[in-house]
Amino acid sequence: MSETTDTGGTRAQGAREGRMSGLSKEKIGGILARQGILVAFVLFMVGFALANQRFIAPDNVLGVIRSSAILGVMALGVTFVVISGNLDLSVGSMMSFSTIVVLDLHDQIGPALAIPAMFGLTLLIGAVIGFLVGYLRLNSLIVTLGMLSAIHGLTLTWSGGQNMDIADKEGTWFSVFGQGSVLGIPVPILIFAGLAVVLGLILAKTPFGRKVYAVGGNGVAATFSGVRRARVVFMCYLASSFCVATAGLIQASRSLGSQNTVGQGMELEVLAAVILGGASLLGGSGTIFKTVIGVLILGFIKNGLLLVGLQFYVQYTVTWVIIILAVWLDIAAKRGRLWSPIA
Amino acid sequence: MSDATPALRLDGIVKTFPGVRALDGVSFSVLPGEVHALMGENGAGKSTLMKVLGGIYQPDEGQITVSEVPVVMRSPLEAKAKGIVFIHQELSLATELSVAENIYLGELPRKSFGRVDWATLNARTNEILSRLKVGFGPGDRVGDLSIANQQMVEIARALTVDAKAVIFDEPTASLTDAEKVVLFDVIADLKKDGVGIIYISHRMEEIFRITDRISVLRDGQYRGTLETAKTNEEEITQLMIGRKLDLSRSEATHALGDVALEVRGLTVKGLYEDVSFEVRKGEVLGFYGLVGAGRTEIAETLFGLREPSAGTIHLNGEEVRIHSPADAIARGISLVPEDRKGQGLVLGMNCRDNMTLPQVDDLTAGPFVADGAEIAIFDQYRDRLDIRTPGWKQQVGNLSGGNQQKIVIGKWLSMHPDVLIVDEPTRGIDVGSKSEIHNLIRALAAQGYAVIVISSEMPEVLRVSDRIVAMYSGRIMRTFTAETVTEDNLIQAISGIAASAETAA
């Protein structure tokens, strides 16, 4: 009581205090529930920065974002698919395909034609998936899991199982997408940022974006409101394959040579980034901004673990432990309790 | 009765959510051996109160007392342990398991090595079932039982603990009349055993038949307790909605316009056959019949969700073929579907976005959705339909049933349709909002809309329709006008009784 008078001032203030603290607690809870991942991200960055100052050095930060760009670009597209209530597990395998195809065509028809040709072929695959999931209403998990394998087969057939290399690595302008920089900012970052802005606007501000949320939130109600559900899902897979083609372009341009399996396993990391950002696997929620945060968290986790000196092999495990923890805390913040209320 | 120790007492229960005071100091008590009705419109706070009693929500303020012992419940299991038991509207049974297993789920009697002690289990179950006088045994598979009997299993489960208070949430929603009698007998038995019962229902007839007292909530506040024997429907309703309810049919007559929709010989094989009718501008055409008579399916055909196998549809004199909802909407047909939450709304989206969804393609400034135009539409229909929501940003899932339905209606009115089809306009909606929606339908007709109302509630079709189509088993049996219809011949028509007699005459 004496403490209250010390700090509280007038009686009225003291009387209101209980309610005030309740209110601010509620507010903090609200912010945590809505922006839990963002808060976690900031705390995490501060923690690692205290452990190792190298972590927030500008060149390190830029390096992390640059190396996250490929994953990030793919995650932008998958965000559309996930919000529409579907999954895309084929993106890793599709990225390998794009990379191999553009590298091979580079030497055969030149980069100016190779790039649009690769985009066309990748979009064609995206259209097939979009048709199967959107118009034929097949389960997206099964379709994209099958496509993961099928596209891998396509890639191997195309390359004959060989690694693909550009003959003249010094003399091509093709390297600009992966290795160039403008005003000191690496081009992959610019592509990632530019695409994030454009796709972010499409999702948040256009009628199409609205319909993506509606279809994912309640596909039946969307249909009953005149939304052409199949077309929306189809377009989401096209968007996803467009992003994959862009990622493949950056990957190919950066290394100018590639194995058939360069994107292997990335589908799960991409999905992790999207979920980490807070999109629901059930569809109907998520944003491009949140996905970008998810991508950055994933990138900085890996980088941070490296900087504090953890062995490379341990990283897989630790990364996933952190992802699961983050998702748990996010859900806990939304529920307002750590454990599910249903015993 | 007032001398007895209350089985359950609530004192000043407060529960707030961001922006909403869902419960604002609710206090009442339930005596042992009393059936206590809890009434209130949707959104009045009944569900929140039930979740507080069930240990799902923690109250911000206030005290719950069970038999004079203050209790705090942090989970449904704790609530059950304190003697508060729920019989839910939606059954939560494992349909593949036996009756006995369901009743003792989670607490099966054991022998050594964790084996189930079937003999004890069945003996105990038999004891409880005999108390309920039911016609099934411990070994029957729950999935094979009727809904009413499944409910008995839930009640039996409640009896395994020393229940102080049993809460029935809309228990008769899916019961037949005969099954209701059995349920009421069981409630009477519980009463004799000195259990306090909270009974939640919208159905006045049941309230008067079985309850002793009635407590009413409105806008999260406790509005009073009435003695059932000393009150009447009017008084309760007034307490619930805060005003008198106008149940009379508005007889404002208005001239009918041209035929807006004409349907000839429409057939969808296996669902309905040879259906012909027309609706004029300014007219409400009611469709009445039992569930499965084909009414909803006709609506779905008109809205492009089913392909007809025969027949024609004329809209404003012009023959049309409708292949999708988008087609129907473009031609001026709108459907307020029967399943509001499943078909009518994207619950996770906000009010405005739900309302403008069908026309979002047209509400653009450049490539983007025009926020201002959308909000203008939302504001217009919020005011016109008196939709009560803190703002357009509110998630539709947080609104009460009546307000949700108004969002759906607003969605379609903002499209300015020629023909508005409303399937079960007031299903699951409280009595106050119900009459508002009825008045709204009449007003829409007066404004020149052609309206089709499909309903399973006779008072509803009688109240809103100018003409009534009676359907039975996929066929139109007879069409009545508001002047010639009587309850008797309507019932006969939808049960297929009058068919032969009518055609003969």
mmCIF file with all atom_site columns, C-alpha atoms in Angstrom, chain A residues 19 26 201-202 205-208 210-211 213-214 217-218 220-228 337 341-343, chain B residues 74 303 305 324-326 329 335 341-343 345-346 352-353 356-358 360-361 364 367-369 374 411-412:
data_model
loop_
_atom_site.group_PDB
_atom_site.id
_atom_site.type_symbol
_atom_site.label_atom_id
_atom_site.label_alt_id
_atom_site.label_comp_id
_atom_site.label_asym_id
_atom_site.label_entity_id
_atom_site.label_seq_id
_atom_site.pdbx_PDB_ins_code
_atom_site.Cartn_x
_atom_site.Cartn_y
_atom_site.Cartn_z
_atom_site.occupancy
_atom_site.B_iso_or_equiv
_atom_site.pdbx_formal_charge
_atom_site.auth_seq_id
_atom_site.auth_comp_id
_atom_site.auth_asym_id
_atom_site.auth_atom_id
_atom_site.pdbx_PDB_model_num
ATOM 1  C CA . ARG A 1 19  ? -7.749  -1.314  -14.593 1.00 0.00 ? 19  ARG A CA 1
ATOM 2  C CA . GLU A 1 26  ? -4.352  -6.623  -22.750 1.00 0.00 ? 26  GLU A CA 1
ATOM 3  C CA . LEU A 1 201 ? 0.112   -5.069  -53.475 1.00 0.00 ? 201 LEU A CA 1
ATOM 4  C CA . ILE A 1 202 ? -1.673  -7.653  -55.607 1.00 0.00 ? 202 ILE A CA 1
ATOM 5  C CA . LYS A 1 205 ? -5.087  -4.388  -52.617 1.00 0.00 ? 205 LYS A CA 1
ATOM 6  C CA . THR A 1 206 ? -6.532  -5.947  -55.768 1.00 0.00 ? 206 THR A CA 1
ATOM 7  C CA . PRO A 1 207 ? -9.841  -7.756  -56.325 1.00 0.00 ? 207 PRO A CA 1
ATOM 8  C CA . PHE A 1 208 ? -7.862  -10.879 -57.168 1.00 0.00 ? 208 PHE A CA 1
ATOM 9  C CA . ARG A 1 210 ? -9.396  -10.399 -52.039 1.00 0.00 ? 210 ARG A CA 1
ATOM 10 C CA . LYS A 1 211 ? -10.718 -13.440 -53.832 1.00 0.00 ? 211 LYS A CA 1
ATOM 11 C CA . TYR A 1 213 ? -8.478  -14.829 -49.171 1.00 0.00 ? 213 TYR A CA 1
ATOM 12 C CA . ALA A 1 214 ? -12.161 -15.608 -49.772 1.00 0.00 ? 214 ALA A CA 1
ATOM 13 C CA . GLY A 1 217 ? -11.264 -18.754 -45.974 1.00 0.00 ? 217 GLY A CA 1
ATOM 14 C CA . ASN A 1 218 ? -14.401 -20.499 -47.215 1.00 0.00 ? 218 ASN A CA 1
ATOM 15 C CA . VAL A 1 220 ? -18.039 -22.719 -50.743 1.00 0.00 ? 220 VAL A CA 1
ATOM 16 C CA . ALA A 1 221 ? -19.111 -19.260 -49.623 1.00 0.00 ? 221 ALA A CA 1
ATOM 17 C CA . ALA A 1 222 ? -16.791 -17.734 -52.228 1.00 0.00 ? 222 ALA A CA 1
ATOM 18 C CA . THR A 1 223 ? -18.482 -19.822 -54.933 1.00 0.00 ? 223 THR A CA 1
ATOM 19 C CA . PHE A 1 224 ? -21.885 -18.770 -53.597 1.00 0.00 ? 224 PHE A CA 1
ATOM 20 C CA . SER A 1 225 ? -20.722 -15.165 -53.991 1.00 0.00 ? 225 SER A CA 1
ATOM 21 C CA . GLY A 1 226 ? -19.912 -15.665 -57.647 1.00 0.00 ? 226 GLY A CA 1
ATOM 22 C CA . VAL A 1 227 ? -16.148 -16.058 -57.221 1.00 0.00 ? 227 VAL A CA 1
ATOM 23 C CA . ARG A 1 228 ? -14.769 -18.459 -59.812 1.00 0.00 ? 228 ARG A CA 1
ATOM 24 C CA . ARG A 1 337 ? -2.365  -19.720 -23.244 1.00 0.00 ? 337 ARG A CA 1
ATOM 25 C CA . PRO A 1 341 ? -7.728  -25.599 -23.719 1.00 0.00 ? 341 PRO A CA 1
ATOM 26 C CA . ILE A 1 342 ? -9.143  -28.913 -24.920 1.00 0.00 ? 342 ILE A CA 1
ATOM 27 C CA . ALA A 1 343 ? -7.638  -31.421 -22.526 1.00 0.00 ? 343 ALA A CA 1
ATOM 28 C CA . ARG B 2 74  ? -9.712  -23.742 -15.599 1.00 0.00 ? 74  ARG B CA 1
ATOM 29 C CA . PHE B 2 303 ? -28.459 -19.852 -59.041 1.00 0.00 ? 303 PHE B CA 1
ATOM 30 C CA . LEU B 2 305 ? -25.216 -24.551 -58.949 1.00 0.00 ? 305 LEU B CA 1
ATOM 31 C CA . SER B 2 324 ? -22.612 -20.830 -62.595 1.00 0.00 ? 324 SER B CA 1
ATOM 32 C CA . PRO B 2 325 ? -23.339 -18.502 -59.679 1.00 0.00 ? 325 PRO B CA 1
ATOM 33 C CA . ALA B 2 326 ? -21.305 -15.856 -61.492 1.00 0.00 ? 326 ALA B CA 1
ATOM 34 C CA . ILE B 2 329 ? -25.416 -12.885 -60.445 1.00 0.00 ? 329 ILE B CA 1
ATOM 35 C CA . LEU B 2 335 ? -29.358 -16.296 -53.395 1.00 0.00 ? 335 LEU B CA 1
ATOM 36 C CA . LYS B 2 341 ? -21.877 -20.005 -42.036 1.00 0.00 ? 341 LYS B CA 1
ATOM 37 C CA . GLY B 2 342 ? -21.026 -22.650 -44.597 1.00 0.00 ? 342 GLY B CA 1
ATOM 38 C CA . GLN B 2 343 ? -22.305 -21.009 -47.770 1.00 0.00 ? 343 GLN B CA 1
ATOM 39 C CA . LEU B 2 345 ? -20.086 -15.966 -45.306 1.00 0.00 ? 345 LEU B CA 1
ATOM 40 C CA . VAL B 2 346 ? -16.337 -16.176 -45.085 1.00 0.00 ? 346 VAL B CA 1
ATOM 41 C CA . ARG B 2 352 ? -17.118 -5.040  -45.469 1.00 0.00 ? 352 ARG B CA 1
ATOM 42 C CA . ASP B 2 353 ? -15.139 -7.561  -47.501 1.00 0.00 ? 353 ASP B CA 1
ATOM 43 C CA . THR B 2 356 ? -18.731 -6.492  -51.342 1.00 0.00 ? 356 THR B CA 1
ATOM 44 C CA . LEU B 2 357 ? -17.308 -9.854  -52.421 1.00 0.00 ? 357 LEU B CA 1
ATOM 45 C CA . PRO B 2 358 ? -19.614 -10.433 -55.430 1.00 0.00 ? 358 PRO B CA 1
ATOM 46 C CA . VAL B 2 360 ? -15.241 -6.557  -55.855 1.00 0.00 ? 360 VAL B CA 1
ATOM 47 C CA . ASP B 2 361 ? -14.131 -6.728  -59.497 1.00 0.00 ? 361 ASP B CA 1
ATOM 48 C CA . THR B 2 364 ? -11.764 -0.553  -58.442 1.00 0.00 ? 364 THR B CA 1
ATOM 49 C CA . PRO B 2 367 ? -5.801  -1.914  -60.473 1.00 0.00 ? 367 PRO B CA 1
ATOM 50 C CA . PHE B 2 368 ? -6.743  -1.678  -56.810 1.00 0.00 ? 368 PHE B CA 1
ATOM 51 C CA . VAL B 2 369 ? -9.927  -2.134  -54.830 1.00 0.00 ? 369 VAL B CA 1
ATOM 52 C CA . GLU B 2 374 ? -16.496 -0.280  -50.526 1.00 0.00 ? 374 GLU B CA 1
ATOM 53 C CA . LYS B 2 411 ? -24.377 -8.346  -49.847 1.00 0.00 ? 411 LYS B CA 1
ATOM 54 C CA . TRP B 2 412 ? -27.125 -9.235  -52.294 1.00 0.00 ? 412 TRP B CA 1
#
